[in-house]
CSV table of C-alpha atoms in Angstrom, one decimal:
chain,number,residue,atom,x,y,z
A,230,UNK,CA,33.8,-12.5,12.5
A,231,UNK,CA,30.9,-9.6,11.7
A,232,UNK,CA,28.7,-12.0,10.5
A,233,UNK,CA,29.0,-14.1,13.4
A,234,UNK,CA,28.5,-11.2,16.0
A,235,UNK,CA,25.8,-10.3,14.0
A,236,UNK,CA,24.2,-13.4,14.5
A,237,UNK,CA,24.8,-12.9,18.4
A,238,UNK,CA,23.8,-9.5,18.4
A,239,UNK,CA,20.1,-11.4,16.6
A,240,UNK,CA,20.2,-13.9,19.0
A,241,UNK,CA,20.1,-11.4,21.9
A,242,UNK,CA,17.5,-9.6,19.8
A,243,UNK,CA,15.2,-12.6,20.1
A,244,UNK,CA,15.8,-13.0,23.5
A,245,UNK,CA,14.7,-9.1,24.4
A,246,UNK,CA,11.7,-9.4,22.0
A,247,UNK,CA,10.7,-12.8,24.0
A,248,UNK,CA,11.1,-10.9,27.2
A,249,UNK,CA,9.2,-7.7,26.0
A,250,UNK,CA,6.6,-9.0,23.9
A,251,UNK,CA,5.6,-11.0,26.9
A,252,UNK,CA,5.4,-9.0,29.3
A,253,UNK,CA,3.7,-6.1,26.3
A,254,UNK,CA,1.1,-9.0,26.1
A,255,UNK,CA,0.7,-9.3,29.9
A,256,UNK,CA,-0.1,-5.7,30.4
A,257,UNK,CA,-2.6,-5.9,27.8
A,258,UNK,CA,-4.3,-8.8,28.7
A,259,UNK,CA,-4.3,-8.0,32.6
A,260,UNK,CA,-5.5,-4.0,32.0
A,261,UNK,CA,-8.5,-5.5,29.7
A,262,UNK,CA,-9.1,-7.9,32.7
A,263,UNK,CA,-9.1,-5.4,35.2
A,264,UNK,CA,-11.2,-3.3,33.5
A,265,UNK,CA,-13.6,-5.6,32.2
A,266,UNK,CA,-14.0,-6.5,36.0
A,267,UNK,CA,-14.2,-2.9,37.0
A,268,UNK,CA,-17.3,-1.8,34.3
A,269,UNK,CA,-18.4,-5.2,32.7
A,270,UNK,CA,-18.3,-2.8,29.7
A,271,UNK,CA,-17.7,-3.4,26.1
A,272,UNK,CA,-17.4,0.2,25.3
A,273,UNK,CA,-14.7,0.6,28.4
A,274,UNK,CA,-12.5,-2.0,27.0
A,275,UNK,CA,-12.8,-0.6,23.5
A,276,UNK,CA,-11.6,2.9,25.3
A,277,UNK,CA,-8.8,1.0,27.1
A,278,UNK,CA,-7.6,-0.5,23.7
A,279,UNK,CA,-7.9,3.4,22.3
A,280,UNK,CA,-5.9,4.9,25.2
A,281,UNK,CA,-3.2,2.0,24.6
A,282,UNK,CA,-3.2,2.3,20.6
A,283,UNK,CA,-4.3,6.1,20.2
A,284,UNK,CA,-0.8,7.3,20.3
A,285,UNK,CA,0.8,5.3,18.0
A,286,UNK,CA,-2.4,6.1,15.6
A,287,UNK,CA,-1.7,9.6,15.9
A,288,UNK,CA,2.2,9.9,16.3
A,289,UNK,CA,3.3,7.0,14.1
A,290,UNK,CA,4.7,9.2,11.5
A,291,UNK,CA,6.7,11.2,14.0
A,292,UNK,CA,8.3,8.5,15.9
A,293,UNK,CA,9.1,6.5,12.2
A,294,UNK,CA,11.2,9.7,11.2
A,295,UNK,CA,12.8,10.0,14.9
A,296,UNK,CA,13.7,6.6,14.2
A,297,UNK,CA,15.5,7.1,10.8
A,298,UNK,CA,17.6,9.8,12.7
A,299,UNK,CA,18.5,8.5,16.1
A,300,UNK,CA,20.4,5.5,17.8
A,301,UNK,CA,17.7,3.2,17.4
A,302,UNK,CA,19.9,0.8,20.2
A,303,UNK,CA,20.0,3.2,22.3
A,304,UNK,CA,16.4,4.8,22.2
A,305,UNK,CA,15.5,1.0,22.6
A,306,UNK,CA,17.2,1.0,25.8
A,307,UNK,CA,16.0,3.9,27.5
A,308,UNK,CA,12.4,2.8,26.7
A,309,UNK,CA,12.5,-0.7,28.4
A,310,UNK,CA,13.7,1.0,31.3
A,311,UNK,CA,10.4,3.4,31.5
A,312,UNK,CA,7.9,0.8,30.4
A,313,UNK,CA,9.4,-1.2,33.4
A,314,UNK,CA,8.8,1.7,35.5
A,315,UNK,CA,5.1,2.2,34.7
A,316,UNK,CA,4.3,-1.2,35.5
A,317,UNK,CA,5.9,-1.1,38.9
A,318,UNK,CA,4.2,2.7,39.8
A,319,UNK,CA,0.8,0.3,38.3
A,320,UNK,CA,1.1,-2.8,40.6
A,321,UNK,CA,2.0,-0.8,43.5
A,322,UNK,CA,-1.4,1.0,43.2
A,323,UNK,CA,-3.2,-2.0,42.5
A,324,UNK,CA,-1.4,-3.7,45.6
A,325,UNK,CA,-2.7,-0.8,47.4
A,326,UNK,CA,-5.9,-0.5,46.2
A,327,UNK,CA,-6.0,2.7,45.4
A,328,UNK,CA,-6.3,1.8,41.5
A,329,UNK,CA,-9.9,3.2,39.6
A,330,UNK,CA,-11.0,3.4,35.9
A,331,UNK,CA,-9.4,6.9,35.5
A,332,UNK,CA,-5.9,5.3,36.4
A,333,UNK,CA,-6.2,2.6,33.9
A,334,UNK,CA,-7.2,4.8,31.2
A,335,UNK,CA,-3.9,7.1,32.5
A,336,UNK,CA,-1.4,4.0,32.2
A,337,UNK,CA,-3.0,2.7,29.0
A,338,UNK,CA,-2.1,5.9,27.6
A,339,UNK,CA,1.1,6.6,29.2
A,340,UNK,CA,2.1,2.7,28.1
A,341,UNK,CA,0.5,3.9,24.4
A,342,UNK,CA,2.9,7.0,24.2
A,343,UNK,CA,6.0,4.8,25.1
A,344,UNK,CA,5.0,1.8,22.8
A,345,UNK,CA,4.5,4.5,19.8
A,346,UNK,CA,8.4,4.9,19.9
A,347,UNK,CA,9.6,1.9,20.9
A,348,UNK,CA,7.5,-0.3,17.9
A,349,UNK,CA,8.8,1.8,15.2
A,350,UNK,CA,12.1,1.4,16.2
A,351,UNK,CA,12.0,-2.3,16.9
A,352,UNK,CA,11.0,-2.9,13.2
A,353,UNK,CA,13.4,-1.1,12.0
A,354,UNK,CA,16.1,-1.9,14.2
A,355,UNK,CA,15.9,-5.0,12.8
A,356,UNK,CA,17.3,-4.3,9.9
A,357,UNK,CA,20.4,-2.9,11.1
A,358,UNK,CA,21.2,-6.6,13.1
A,359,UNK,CA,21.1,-9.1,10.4
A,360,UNK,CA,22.1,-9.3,6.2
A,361,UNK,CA,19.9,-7.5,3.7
A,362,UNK,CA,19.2,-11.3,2.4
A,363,UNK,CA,18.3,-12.2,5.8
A,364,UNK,CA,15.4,-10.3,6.5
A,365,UNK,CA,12.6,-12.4,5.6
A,366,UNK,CA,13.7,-15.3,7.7
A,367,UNK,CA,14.5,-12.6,10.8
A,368,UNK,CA,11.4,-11.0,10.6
A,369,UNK,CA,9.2,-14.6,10.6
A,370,UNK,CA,11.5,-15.5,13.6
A,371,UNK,CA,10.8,-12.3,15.4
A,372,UNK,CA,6.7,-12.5,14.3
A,373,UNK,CA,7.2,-15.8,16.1
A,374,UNK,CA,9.1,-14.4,19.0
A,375,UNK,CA,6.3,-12.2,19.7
A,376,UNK,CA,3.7,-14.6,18.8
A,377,UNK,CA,5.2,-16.5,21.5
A,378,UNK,CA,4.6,-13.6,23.9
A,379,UNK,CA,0.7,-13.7,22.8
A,380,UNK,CA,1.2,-17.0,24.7
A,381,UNK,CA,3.0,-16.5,27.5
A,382,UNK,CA,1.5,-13.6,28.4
A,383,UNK,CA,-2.2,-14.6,28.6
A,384,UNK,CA,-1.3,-17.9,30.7
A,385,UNK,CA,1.4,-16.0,33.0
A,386,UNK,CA,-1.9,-13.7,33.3
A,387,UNK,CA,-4.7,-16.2,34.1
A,388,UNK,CA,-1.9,-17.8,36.6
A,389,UNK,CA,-1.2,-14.3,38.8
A,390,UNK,CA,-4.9,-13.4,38.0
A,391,UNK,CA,-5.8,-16.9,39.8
A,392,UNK,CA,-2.8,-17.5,42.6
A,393,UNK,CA,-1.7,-13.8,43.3
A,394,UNK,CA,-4.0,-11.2,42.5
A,395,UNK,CA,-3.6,-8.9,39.3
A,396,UNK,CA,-1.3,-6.4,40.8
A,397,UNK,CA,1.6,-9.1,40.9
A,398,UNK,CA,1.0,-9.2,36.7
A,399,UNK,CA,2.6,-5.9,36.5
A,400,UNK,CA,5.3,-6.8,38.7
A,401,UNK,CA,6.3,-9.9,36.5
A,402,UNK,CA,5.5,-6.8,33.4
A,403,UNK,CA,8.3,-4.7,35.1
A,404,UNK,CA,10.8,-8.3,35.3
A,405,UNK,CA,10.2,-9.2,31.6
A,406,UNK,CA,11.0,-5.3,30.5
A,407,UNK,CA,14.2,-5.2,32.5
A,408,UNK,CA,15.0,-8.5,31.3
A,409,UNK,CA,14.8,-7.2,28.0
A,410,UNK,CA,17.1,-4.3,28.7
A,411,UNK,CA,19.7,-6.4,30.1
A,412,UNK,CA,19.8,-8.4,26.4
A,413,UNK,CA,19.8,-5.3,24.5
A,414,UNK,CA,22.9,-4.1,26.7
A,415,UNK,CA,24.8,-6.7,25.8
A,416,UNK,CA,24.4,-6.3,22.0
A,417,UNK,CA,28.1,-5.8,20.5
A,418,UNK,CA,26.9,-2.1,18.8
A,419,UNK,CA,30.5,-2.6,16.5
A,420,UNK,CA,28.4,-5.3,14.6
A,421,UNK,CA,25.6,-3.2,14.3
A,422,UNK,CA,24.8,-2.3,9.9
A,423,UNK,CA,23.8,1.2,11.1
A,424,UNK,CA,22.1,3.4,8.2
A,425,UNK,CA,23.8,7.1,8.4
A,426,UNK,CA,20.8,9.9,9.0
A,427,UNK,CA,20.4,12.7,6.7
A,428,UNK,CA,19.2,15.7,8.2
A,429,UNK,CA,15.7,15.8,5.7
A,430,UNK,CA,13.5,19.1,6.2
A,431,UNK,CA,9.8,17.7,6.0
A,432,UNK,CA,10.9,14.2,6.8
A,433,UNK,CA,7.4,13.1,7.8
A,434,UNK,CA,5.6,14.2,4.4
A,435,UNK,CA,8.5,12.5,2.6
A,436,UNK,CA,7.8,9.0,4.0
A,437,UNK,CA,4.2,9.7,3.5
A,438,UNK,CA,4.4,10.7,0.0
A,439,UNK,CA,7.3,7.2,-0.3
A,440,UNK,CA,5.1,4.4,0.9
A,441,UNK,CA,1.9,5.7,-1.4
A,442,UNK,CA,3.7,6.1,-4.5
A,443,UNK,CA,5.4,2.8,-4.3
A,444,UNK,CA,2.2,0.7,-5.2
A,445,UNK,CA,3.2,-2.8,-3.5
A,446,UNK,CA,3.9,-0.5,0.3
A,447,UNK,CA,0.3,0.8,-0.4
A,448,UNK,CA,-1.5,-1.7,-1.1
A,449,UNK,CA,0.0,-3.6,1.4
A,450,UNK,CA,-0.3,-1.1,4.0
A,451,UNK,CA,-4.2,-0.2,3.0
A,452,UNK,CA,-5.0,-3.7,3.0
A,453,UNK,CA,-3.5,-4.7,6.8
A,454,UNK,CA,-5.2,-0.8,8.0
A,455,UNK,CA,-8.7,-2.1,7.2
A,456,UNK,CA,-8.2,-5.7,8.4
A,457,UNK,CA,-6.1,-4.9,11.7
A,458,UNK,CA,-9.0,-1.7,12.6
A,459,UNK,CA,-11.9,-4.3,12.0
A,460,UNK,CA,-10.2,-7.5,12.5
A,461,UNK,CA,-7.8,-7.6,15.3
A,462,UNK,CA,-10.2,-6.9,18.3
A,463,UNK,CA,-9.2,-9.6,20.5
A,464,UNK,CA,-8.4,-8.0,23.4
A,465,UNK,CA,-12.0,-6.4,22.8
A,466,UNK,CA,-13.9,-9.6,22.0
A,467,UNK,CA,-12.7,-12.4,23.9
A,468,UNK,CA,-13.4,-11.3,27.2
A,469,UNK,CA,-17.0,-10.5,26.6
A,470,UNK,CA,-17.0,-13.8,24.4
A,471,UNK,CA,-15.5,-15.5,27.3
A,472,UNK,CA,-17.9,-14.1,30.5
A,473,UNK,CA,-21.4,-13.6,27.8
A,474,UNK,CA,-21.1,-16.2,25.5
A,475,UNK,CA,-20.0,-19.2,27.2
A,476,UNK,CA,-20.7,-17.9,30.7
A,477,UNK,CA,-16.9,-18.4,32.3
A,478,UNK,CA,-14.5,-16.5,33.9
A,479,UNK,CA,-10.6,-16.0,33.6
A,480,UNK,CA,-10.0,-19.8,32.9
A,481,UNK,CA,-12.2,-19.2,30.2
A,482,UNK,CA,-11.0,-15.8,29.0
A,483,UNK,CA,-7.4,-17.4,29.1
A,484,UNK,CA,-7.8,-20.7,27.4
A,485,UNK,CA,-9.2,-18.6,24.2
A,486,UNK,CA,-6.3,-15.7,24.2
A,487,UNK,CA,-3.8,-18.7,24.9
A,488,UNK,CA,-5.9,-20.3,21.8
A,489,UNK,CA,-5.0,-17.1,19.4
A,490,UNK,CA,-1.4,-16.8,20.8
A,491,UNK,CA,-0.6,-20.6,20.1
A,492,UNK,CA,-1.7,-20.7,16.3
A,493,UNK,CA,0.0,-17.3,15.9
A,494,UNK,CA,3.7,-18.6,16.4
A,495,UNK,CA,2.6,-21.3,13.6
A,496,UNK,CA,1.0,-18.3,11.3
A,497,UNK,CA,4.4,-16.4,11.9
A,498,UNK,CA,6.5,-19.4,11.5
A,499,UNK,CA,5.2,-20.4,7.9
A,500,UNK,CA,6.6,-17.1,6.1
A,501,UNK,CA,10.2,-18.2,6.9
A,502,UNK,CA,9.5,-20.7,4.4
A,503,UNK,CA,8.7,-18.9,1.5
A,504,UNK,CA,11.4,-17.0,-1.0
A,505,UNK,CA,8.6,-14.5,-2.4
A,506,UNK,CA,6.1,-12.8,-0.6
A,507,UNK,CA,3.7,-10.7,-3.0
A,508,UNK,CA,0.8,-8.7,-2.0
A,509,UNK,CA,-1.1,-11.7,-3.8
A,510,UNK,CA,0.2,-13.4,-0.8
A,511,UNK,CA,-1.1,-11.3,1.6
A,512,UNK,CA,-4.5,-11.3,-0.2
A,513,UNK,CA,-5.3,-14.9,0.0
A,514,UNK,CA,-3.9,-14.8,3.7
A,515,UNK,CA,-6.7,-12.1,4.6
A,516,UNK,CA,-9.4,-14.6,3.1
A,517,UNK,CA,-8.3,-17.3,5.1
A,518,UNK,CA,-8.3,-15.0,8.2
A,519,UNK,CA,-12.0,-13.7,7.5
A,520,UNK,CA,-12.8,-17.2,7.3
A,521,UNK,CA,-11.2,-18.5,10.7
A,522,UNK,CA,-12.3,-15.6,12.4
A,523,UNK,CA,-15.9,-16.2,11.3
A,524,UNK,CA,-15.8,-19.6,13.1
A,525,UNK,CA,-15.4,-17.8,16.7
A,526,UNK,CA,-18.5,-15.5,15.4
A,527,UNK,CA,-20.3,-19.0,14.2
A,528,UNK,CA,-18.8,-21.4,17.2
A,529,UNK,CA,-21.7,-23.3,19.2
A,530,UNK,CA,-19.0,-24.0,22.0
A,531,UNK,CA,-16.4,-23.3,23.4
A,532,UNK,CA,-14.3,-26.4,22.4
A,533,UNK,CA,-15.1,-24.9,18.6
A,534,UNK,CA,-13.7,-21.3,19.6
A,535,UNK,CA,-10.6,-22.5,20.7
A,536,UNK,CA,-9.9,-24.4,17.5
A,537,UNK,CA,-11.6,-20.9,15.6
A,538,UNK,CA,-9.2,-18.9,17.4
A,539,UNK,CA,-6.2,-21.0,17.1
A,540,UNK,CA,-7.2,-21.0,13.5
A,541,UNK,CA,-7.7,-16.9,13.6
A,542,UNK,CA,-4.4,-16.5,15.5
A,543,UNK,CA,-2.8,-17.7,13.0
A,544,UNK,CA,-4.4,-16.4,9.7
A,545,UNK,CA,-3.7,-13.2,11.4
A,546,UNK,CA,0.2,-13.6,12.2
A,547,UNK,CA,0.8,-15.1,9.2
A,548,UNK,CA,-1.1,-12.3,7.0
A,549,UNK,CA,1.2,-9.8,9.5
A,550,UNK,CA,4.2,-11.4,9.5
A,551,UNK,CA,4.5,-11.4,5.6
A,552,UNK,CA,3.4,-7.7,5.0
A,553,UNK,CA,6.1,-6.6,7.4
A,554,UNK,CA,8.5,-8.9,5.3
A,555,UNK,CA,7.8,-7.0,2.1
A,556,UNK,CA,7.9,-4.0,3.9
A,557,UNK,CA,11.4,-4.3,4.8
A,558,UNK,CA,12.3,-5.5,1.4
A,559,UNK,CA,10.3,-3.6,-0.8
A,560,UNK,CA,11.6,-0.4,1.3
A,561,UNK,CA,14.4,2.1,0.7
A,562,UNK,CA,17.0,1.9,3.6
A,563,UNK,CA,16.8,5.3,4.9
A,564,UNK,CA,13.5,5.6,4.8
A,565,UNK,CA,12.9,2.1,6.8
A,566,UNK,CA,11.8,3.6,10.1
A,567,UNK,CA,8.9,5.5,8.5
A,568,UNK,CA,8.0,2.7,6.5
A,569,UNK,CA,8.2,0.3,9.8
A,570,UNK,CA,6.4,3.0,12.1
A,571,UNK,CA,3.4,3.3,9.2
A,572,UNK,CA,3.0,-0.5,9.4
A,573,UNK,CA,3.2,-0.3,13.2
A,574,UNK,CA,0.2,2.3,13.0
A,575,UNK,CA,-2.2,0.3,10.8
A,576,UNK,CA,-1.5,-2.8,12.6
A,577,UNK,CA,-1.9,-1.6,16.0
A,578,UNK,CA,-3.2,2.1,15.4
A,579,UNK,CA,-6.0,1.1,13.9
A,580,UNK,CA,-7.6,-0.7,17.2
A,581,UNK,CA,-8.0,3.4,18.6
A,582,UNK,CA,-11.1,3.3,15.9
A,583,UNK,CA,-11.8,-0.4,15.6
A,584,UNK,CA,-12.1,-1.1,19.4
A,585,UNK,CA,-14.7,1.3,20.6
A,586,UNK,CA,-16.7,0.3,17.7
A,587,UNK,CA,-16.7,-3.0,18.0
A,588,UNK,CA,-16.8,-2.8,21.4
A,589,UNK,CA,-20.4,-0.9,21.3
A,590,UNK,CA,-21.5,-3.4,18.6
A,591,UNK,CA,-20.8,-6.3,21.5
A,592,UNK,CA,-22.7,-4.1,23.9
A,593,UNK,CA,-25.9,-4.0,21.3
A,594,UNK,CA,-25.4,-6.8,19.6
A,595,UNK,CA,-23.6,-9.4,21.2
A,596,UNK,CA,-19.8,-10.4,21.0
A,597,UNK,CA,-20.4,-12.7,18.0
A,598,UNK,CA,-21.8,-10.3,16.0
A,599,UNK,CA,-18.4,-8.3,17.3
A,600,UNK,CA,-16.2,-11.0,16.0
A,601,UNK,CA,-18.4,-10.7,12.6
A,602,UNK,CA,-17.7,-7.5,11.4
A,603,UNK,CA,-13.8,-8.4,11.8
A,604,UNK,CA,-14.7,-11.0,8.8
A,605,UNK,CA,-16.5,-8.8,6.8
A,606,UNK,CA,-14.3,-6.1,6.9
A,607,UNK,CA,-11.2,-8.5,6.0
A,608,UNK,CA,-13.5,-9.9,2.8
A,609,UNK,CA,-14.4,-6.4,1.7
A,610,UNK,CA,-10.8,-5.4,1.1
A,611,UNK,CA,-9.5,-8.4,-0.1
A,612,UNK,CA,-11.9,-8.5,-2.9
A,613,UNK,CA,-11.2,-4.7,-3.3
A,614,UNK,CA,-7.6,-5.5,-3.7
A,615,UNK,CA,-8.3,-8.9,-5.7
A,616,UNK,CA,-9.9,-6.5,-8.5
A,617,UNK,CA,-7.0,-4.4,-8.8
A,618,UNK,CA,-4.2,-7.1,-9.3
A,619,UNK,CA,-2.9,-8.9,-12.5
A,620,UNK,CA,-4.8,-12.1,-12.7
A,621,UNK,CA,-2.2,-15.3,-12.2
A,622,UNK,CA,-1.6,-18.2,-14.6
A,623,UNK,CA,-3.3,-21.1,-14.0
A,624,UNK,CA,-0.6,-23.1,-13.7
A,625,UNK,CA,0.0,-20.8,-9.8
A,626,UNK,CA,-3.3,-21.3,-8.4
A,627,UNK,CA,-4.7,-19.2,-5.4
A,628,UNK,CA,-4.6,-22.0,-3.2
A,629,UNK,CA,-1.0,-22.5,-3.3
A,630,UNK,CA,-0.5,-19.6,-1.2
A,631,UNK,CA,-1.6,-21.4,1.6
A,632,UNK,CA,-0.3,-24.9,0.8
A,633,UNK,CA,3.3,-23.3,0.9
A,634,UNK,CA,2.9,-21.5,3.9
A,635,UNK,CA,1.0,-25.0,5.8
């Protein structure tokens, strides 16, 4: 009977995430939008994607020990409901047209602050809803629940962008939020495999000093940190890409996010299949995703980026979605939310550094030589790791990585 709540209670889960992560992916693709339409400036949108990403950066190992000592369901709860409300106080200015640059930088950070508690404790809420042996496969599932959001939320944007107007975008934000707190209330908490906190003095330095003396979290952690600040520009690159390199607009702009969000619920999808995930498999992932993400630098149109970016999306996802996977495994129980809320900060707290400066190399150099730097970084510290593991039998070669997860 637990196992089968439990199973509800991940159902539900899914259903929250699909509603969140959509309307998460709206607001980021409609705020780059709006400001790209506002400045036309590389540099601004690299200073939106700080002001969203900053606090998470900053706070990550904070809100990770917060969520190793709190109700993560209930936290959860209380944060859908102020998202929501941020997006509504948003579109009513926008509506109005009382909205300016200084108000976009003001939600992008009040929407970072919130998001720097609420993605820690997703991760590791997700322990505490399905089996121990379980994870892997609920993990790839959720990567592909949000992957899916990537989707949606770039086409539900280029459809208000195009029909409505942008401020209705953060209206339909507020609907998928509260649609998410409406599955999380009806979560059965009795089913719930709820860690017990201990009160820990210094709980913050002791995560730190966990994840880098247990070699696979490190490396695994180091290795998505340099990809994710270099690599995972998007929401940077794609609109200059979209109005500079092939001269369109917010068909344009949407066709190439939808592109990245499409191949990313395949990327995330593959890892469900696998029984072992080792960092040897996140190192061959990384190479792949250099690779596709050089082919938007190198594409001569735009028929080319999309494939590139389907391609990147889901190099990316897949190269995410297993590093979280060991993560969770590789990770001592109690200490899951700091673990979760570190991977949370070098996947999405690293765009505060990356954006800007691969938002000014757009401005001088062009958006493909943007998109470049993503590759070059991602080759760098996969041969940087490559060095420093065991070398594998012959009989297990590099390739098959990728063959499995296909």
């Amino acid at each position: 009977m637990v196992r089968c709540r439990r199973r509800r209670n991940f159902r539900l889960f899914l259903a929250s995430q699909g509603a969140s992560q959509s309307g998460t992916w709206l607001q980021f693709v409609s705020l780059a939008w709006l400001a790209a339409e506002l400045t036309g400036s590389g540099t601004a949108l690299g200073w939106i994607a700080a002001a969203t990403f900053g606090p998470l950066l900053v706070a990550g190992p904070w809100t990770g020990a917060l969520a190793d000592r709190v109700d993560k369901h209930r936290l959860l709860i209380a944060t859908q409901l102020l998202v929501a409300g941020q997006a509504v106080a948003l579109g009513a200015l926008i509506l109005t047209g009382t909205a300016s640059v200084a108000l976009l930088y003001g939600v992008a950070l009040t929407f970072g602050l919130l998001h720097a508690v609420e993605n820690p404790l997703r991760r590791a809420f997700l322990a505490e809803i399905v089996e121990e042996d379980l994870i892997p496969r609920a993990v790839s599932l959720n990567g592909a629940i949000t992957a899916a959001g990537r989707v949606l939320g770039p086409v539900s944007a280029g459809a208000l962008i195009a029909s409505a107007g942008i401020g209705w975008c953060f209206v339909a934000i507020a609907v998928g939020y509260l649609i998410a707190l409406g599955m999380l209330m009806l979560m059965r908490r009795s089913a719930l495999r709820t860690t017990e906190a201990v009160p820990e003095r210094g709980a913050v330095r002791a995560g730190l000093r966990y994840a880098w003396r247990v070699p696979e979290l490190r490396i695994a952690l180091m290795l998505t940190a340099v990809v994710a600040t270099f690599g995972f520009n998007h929401q940077v690159v794609i609109p200059l890409l979209a109005e500079q390199t092939f001269a369109g607009g917010v068909g344009t702009y949407t066709l190439l996010y939808t592109a990245v969000g499409v191949g990313s619920v395949a990327g995330a999808l593959s890892v469900a299949r696998r029984d072992e995930i080792d960092v040897w498999f996140l190192t061959v992932a990384v190479i792949a995703f250099a690779v596709a993400n050089g082919m938007i630098a190198l594409s001569p149109n735009l028929a080319v980026a999309v494939f590139a970016c389907a391609a990147a999306g889901a190099t990316a996802t897949l190269f995410v979605t297993a590093a979280i996977a060991l993560l969770q495994q590789r990770c001592d129980p109690a200490m899951r939310g700091r673990v979760m809320a570190l991977s949370a900060m070098v996947v999405l707290g690293g765009l505060p550094i990356g954006g800007p400066i691969v938002g000014w190399i757009c401005d001088v150099a062009g958006p493909r030589s943007g998109v470049a730097v993503g590759s070059l970084a991602a080759l760098l510290a996969a041969a940087a790791v490559a060095r420093r593991l065991p070398k594998r039998s012959t009989t297990t070669p590099l390739c098959r990585g990728l063959v499995q997860a296909s």
